[in-house]
mmCIF file of C-alpha atoms in Angstrom:
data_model
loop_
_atom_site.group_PDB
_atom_site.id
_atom_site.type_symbol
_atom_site.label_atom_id
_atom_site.label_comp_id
_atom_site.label_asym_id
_atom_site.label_seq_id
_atom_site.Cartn_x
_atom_site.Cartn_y
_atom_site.Cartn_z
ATOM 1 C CA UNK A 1 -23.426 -18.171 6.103
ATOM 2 C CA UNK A 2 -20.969 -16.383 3.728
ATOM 3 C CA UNK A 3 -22.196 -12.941 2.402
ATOM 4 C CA UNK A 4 -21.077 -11.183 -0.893
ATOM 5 C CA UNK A 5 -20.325 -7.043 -1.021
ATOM 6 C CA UNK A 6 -19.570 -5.304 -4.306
ATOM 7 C CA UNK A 7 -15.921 -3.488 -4.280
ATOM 8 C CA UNK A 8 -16.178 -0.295 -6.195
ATOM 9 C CA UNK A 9 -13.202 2.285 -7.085
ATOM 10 C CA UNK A 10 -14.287 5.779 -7.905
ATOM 11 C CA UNK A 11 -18.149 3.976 -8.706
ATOM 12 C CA UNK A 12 -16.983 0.934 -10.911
ATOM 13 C CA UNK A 13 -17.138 -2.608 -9.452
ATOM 14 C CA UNK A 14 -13.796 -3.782 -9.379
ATOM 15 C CA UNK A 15 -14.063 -6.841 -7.133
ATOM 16 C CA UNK A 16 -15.950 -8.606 -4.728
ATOM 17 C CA UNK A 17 -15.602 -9.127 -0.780
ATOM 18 C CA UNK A 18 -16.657 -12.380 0.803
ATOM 19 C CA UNK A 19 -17.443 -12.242 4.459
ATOM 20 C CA UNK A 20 -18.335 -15.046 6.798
ATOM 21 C CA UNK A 21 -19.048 -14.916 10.588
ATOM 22 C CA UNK A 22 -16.950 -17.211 12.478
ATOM 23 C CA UNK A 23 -17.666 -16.255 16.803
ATOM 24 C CA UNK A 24 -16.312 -12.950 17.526
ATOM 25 C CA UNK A 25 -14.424 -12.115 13.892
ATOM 26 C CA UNK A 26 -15.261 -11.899 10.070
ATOM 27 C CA UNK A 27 -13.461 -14.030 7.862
ATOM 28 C CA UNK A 28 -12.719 -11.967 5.034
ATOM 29 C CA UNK A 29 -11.658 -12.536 1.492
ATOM 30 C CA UNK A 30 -11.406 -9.533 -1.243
ATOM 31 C CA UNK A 31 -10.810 -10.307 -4.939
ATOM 32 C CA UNK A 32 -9.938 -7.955 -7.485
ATOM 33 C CA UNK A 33 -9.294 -7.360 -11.147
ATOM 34 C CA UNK A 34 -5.674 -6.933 -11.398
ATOM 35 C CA UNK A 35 -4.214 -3.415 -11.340
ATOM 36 C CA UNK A 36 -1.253 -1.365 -11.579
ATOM 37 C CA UNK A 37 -0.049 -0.240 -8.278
ATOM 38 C CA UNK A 38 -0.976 -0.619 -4.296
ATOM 39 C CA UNK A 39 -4.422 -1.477 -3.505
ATOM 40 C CA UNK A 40 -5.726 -0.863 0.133
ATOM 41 C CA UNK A 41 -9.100 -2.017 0.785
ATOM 42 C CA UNK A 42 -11.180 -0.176 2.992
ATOM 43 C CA UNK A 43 -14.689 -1.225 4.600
ATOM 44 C CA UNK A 44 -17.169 1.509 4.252
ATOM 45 C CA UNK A 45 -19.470 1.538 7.785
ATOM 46 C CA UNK A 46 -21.826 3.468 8.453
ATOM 47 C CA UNK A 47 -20.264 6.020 10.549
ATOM 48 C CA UNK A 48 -16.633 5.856 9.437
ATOM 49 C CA UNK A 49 -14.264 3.762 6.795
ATOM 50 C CA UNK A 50 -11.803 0.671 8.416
ATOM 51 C CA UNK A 51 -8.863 -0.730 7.083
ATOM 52 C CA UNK A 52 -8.832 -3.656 6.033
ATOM 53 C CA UNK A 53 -5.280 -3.957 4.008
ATOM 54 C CA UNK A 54 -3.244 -4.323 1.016
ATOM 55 C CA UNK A 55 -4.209 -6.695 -1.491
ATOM 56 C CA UNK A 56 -1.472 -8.573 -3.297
ATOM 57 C CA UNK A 57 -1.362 -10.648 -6.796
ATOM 58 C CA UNK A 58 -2.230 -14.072 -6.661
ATOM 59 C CA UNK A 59 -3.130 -16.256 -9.997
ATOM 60 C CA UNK A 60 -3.983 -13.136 -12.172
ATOM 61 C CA UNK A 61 -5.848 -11.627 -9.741
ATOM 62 C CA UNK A 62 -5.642 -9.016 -6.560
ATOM 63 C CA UNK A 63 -6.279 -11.056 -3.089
ATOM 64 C CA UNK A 64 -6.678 -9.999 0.312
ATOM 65 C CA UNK A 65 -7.743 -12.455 3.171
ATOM 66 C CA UNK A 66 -7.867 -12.030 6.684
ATOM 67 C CA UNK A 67 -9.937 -12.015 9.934
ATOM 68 C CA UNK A 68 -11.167 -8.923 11.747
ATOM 69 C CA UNK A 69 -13.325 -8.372 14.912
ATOM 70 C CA UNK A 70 -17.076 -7.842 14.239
ATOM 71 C CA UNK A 71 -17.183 -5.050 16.280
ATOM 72 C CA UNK A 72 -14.809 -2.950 13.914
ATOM 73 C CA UNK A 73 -17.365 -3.677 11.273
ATOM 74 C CA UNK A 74 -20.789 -2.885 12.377
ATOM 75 C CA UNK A 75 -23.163 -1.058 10.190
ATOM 76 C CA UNK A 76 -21.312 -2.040 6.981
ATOM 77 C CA UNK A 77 -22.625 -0.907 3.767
ATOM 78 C CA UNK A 78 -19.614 -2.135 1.613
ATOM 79 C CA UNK A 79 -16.083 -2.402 0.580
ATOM 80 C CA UNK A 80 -14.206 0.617 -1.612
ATOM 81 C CA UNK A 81 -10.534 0.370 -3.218
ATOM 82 C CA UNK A 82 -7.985 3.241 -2.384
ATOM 83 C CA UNK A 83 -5.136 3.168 -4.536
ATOM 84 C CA UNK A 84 -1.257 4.251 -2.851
ATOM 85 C CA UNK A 85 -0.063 7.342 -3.735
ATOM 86 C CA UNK A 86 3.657 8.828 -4.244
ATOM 87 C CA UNK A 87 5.242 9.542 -1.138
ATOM 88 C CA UNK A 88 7.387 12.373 -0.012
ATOM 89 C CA UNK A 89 10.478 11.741 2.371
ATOM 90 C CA UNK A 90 10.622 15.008 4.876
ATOM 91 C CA UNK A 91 13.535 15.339 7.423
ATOM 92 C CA UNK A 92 12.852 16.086 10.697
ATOM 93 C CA UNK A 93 15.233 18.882 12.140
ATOM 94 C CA UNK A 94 15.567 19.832 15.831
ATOM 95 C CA UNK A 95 14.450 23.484 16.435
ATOM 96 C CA UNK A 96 13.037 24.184 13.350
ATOM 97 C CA UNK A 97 9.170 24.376 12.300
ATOM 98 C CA UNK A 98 7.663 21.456 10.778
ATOM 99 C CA UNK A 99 5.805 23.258 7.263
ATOM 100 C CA UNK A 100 3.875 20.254 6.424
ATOM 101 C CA UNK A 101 1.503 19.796 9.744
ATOM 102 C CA UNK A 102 -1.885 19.719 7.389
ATOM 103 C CA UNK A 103 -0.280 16.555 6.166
ATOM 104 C CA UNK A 104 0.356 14.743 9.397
ATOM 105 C CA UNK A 105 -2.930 12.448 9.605
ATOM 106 C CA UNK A 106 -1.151 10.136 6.670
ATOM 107 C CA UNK A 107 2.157 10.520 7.882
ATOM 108 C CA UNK A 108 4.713 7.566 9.084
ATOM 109 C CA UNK A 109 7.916 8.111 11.239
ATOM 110 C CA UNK A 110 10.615 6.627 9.274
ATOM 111 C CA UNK A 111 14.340 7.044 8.848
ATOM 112 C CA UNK A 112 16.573 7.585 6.080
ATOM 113 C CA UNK A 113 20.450 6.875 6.442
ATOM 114 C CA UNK A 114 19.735 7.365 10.392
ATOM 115 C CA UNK A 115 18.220 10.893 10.087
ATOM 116 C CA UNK A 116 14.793 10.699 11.420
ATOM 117 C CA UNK A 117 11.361 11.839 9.256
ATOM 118 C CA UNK A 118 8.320 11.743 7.877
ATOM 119 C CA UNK A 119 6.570 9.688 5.110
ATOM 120 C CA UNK A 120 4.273 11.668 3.496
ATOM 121 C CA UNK A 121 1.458 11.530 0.483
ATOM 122 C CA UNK A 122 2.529 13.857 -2.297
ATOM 123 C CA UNK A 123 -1.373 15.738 -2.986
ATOM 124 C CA UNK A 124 -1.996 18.178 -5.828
ATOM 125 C CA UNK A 125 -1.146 22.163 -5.511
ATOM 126 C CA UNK A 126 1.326 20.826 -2.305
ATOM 127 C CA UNK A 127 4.667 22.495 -2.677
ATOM 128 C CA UNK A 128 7.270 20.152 -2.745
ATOM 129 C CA UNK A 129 10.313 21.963 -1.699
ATOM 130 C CA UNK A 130 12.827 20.158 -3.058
ATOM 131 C CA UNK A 131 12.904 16.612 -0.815
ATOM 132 C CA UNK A 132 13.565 13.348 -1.522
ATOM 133 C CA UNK A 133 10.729 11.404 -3.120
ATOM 134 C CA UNK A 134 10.034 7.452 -3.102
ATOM 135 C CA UNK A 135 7.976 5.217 -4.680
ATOM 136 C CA UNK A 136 4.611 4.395 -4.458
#
């Protein structure tokens, strides 16, 4: 039996998610109203949020299907849109302090030209000292 959840972004129904039991996983479908930018669905549970992933453009619309385990899913209450957010390239330097620790939770280890660092979301009234930016 298929099931149908509302996907709201900051209150406004934006999509819907269609879920279907299938053993031990969810399939999972998401469709959106096209929009400018990265999309991330997330699953809003009862006692936390889960990823569920990016969705991408397909025939005029924003699409995301896939199959996750029930268990990362229990007490769901519904399905929310995050959209990306301008990133902030920071080098990592041997011996020196690291300035940008209250940032580390949505940090990814990358490298740039071979020099190792941090991907980083660029948040209002955060200094920016003067690193390379990328896009969204």
């Amino acid at each position: 039996m298929q099931r149908e959840y509302a996907i709201t972004c900051n209150g406004v129904r934006v999509g819907t998610a269609y879920i279907a039991a299938q053993g031990l996983y969810y399939e999972l479908m998401c469709v959106c109203k096209m929009q400018d930018g990265v999309l991330r669905v997330e699953a809003d549970c009862v006692s936390r949020k889960e990823n569920i992933g990016v969705c991408i453009p397909k025939d005029g619309k924003m699409v995301i299907r896939t199959r996750i385990p029930q268990k990362r899913l229990q007490g769901l209450v519904g399905f929310t849109i995050r959209q990306g957010t301008e990133k902030q390239w920071v080098p990592l330097k041997r011996g020196e302090p690291f300035p940008y620790l209250y940032r580390m939770k949505d940090a990814y280890y990358t490298y740039s030209n071979g020099v190792p660092g941090l991907l980083l979301p660029v948040g209002e009234g955060q200094d920016d000292f003067s690193v390379s930016k990328t896009g969204k």
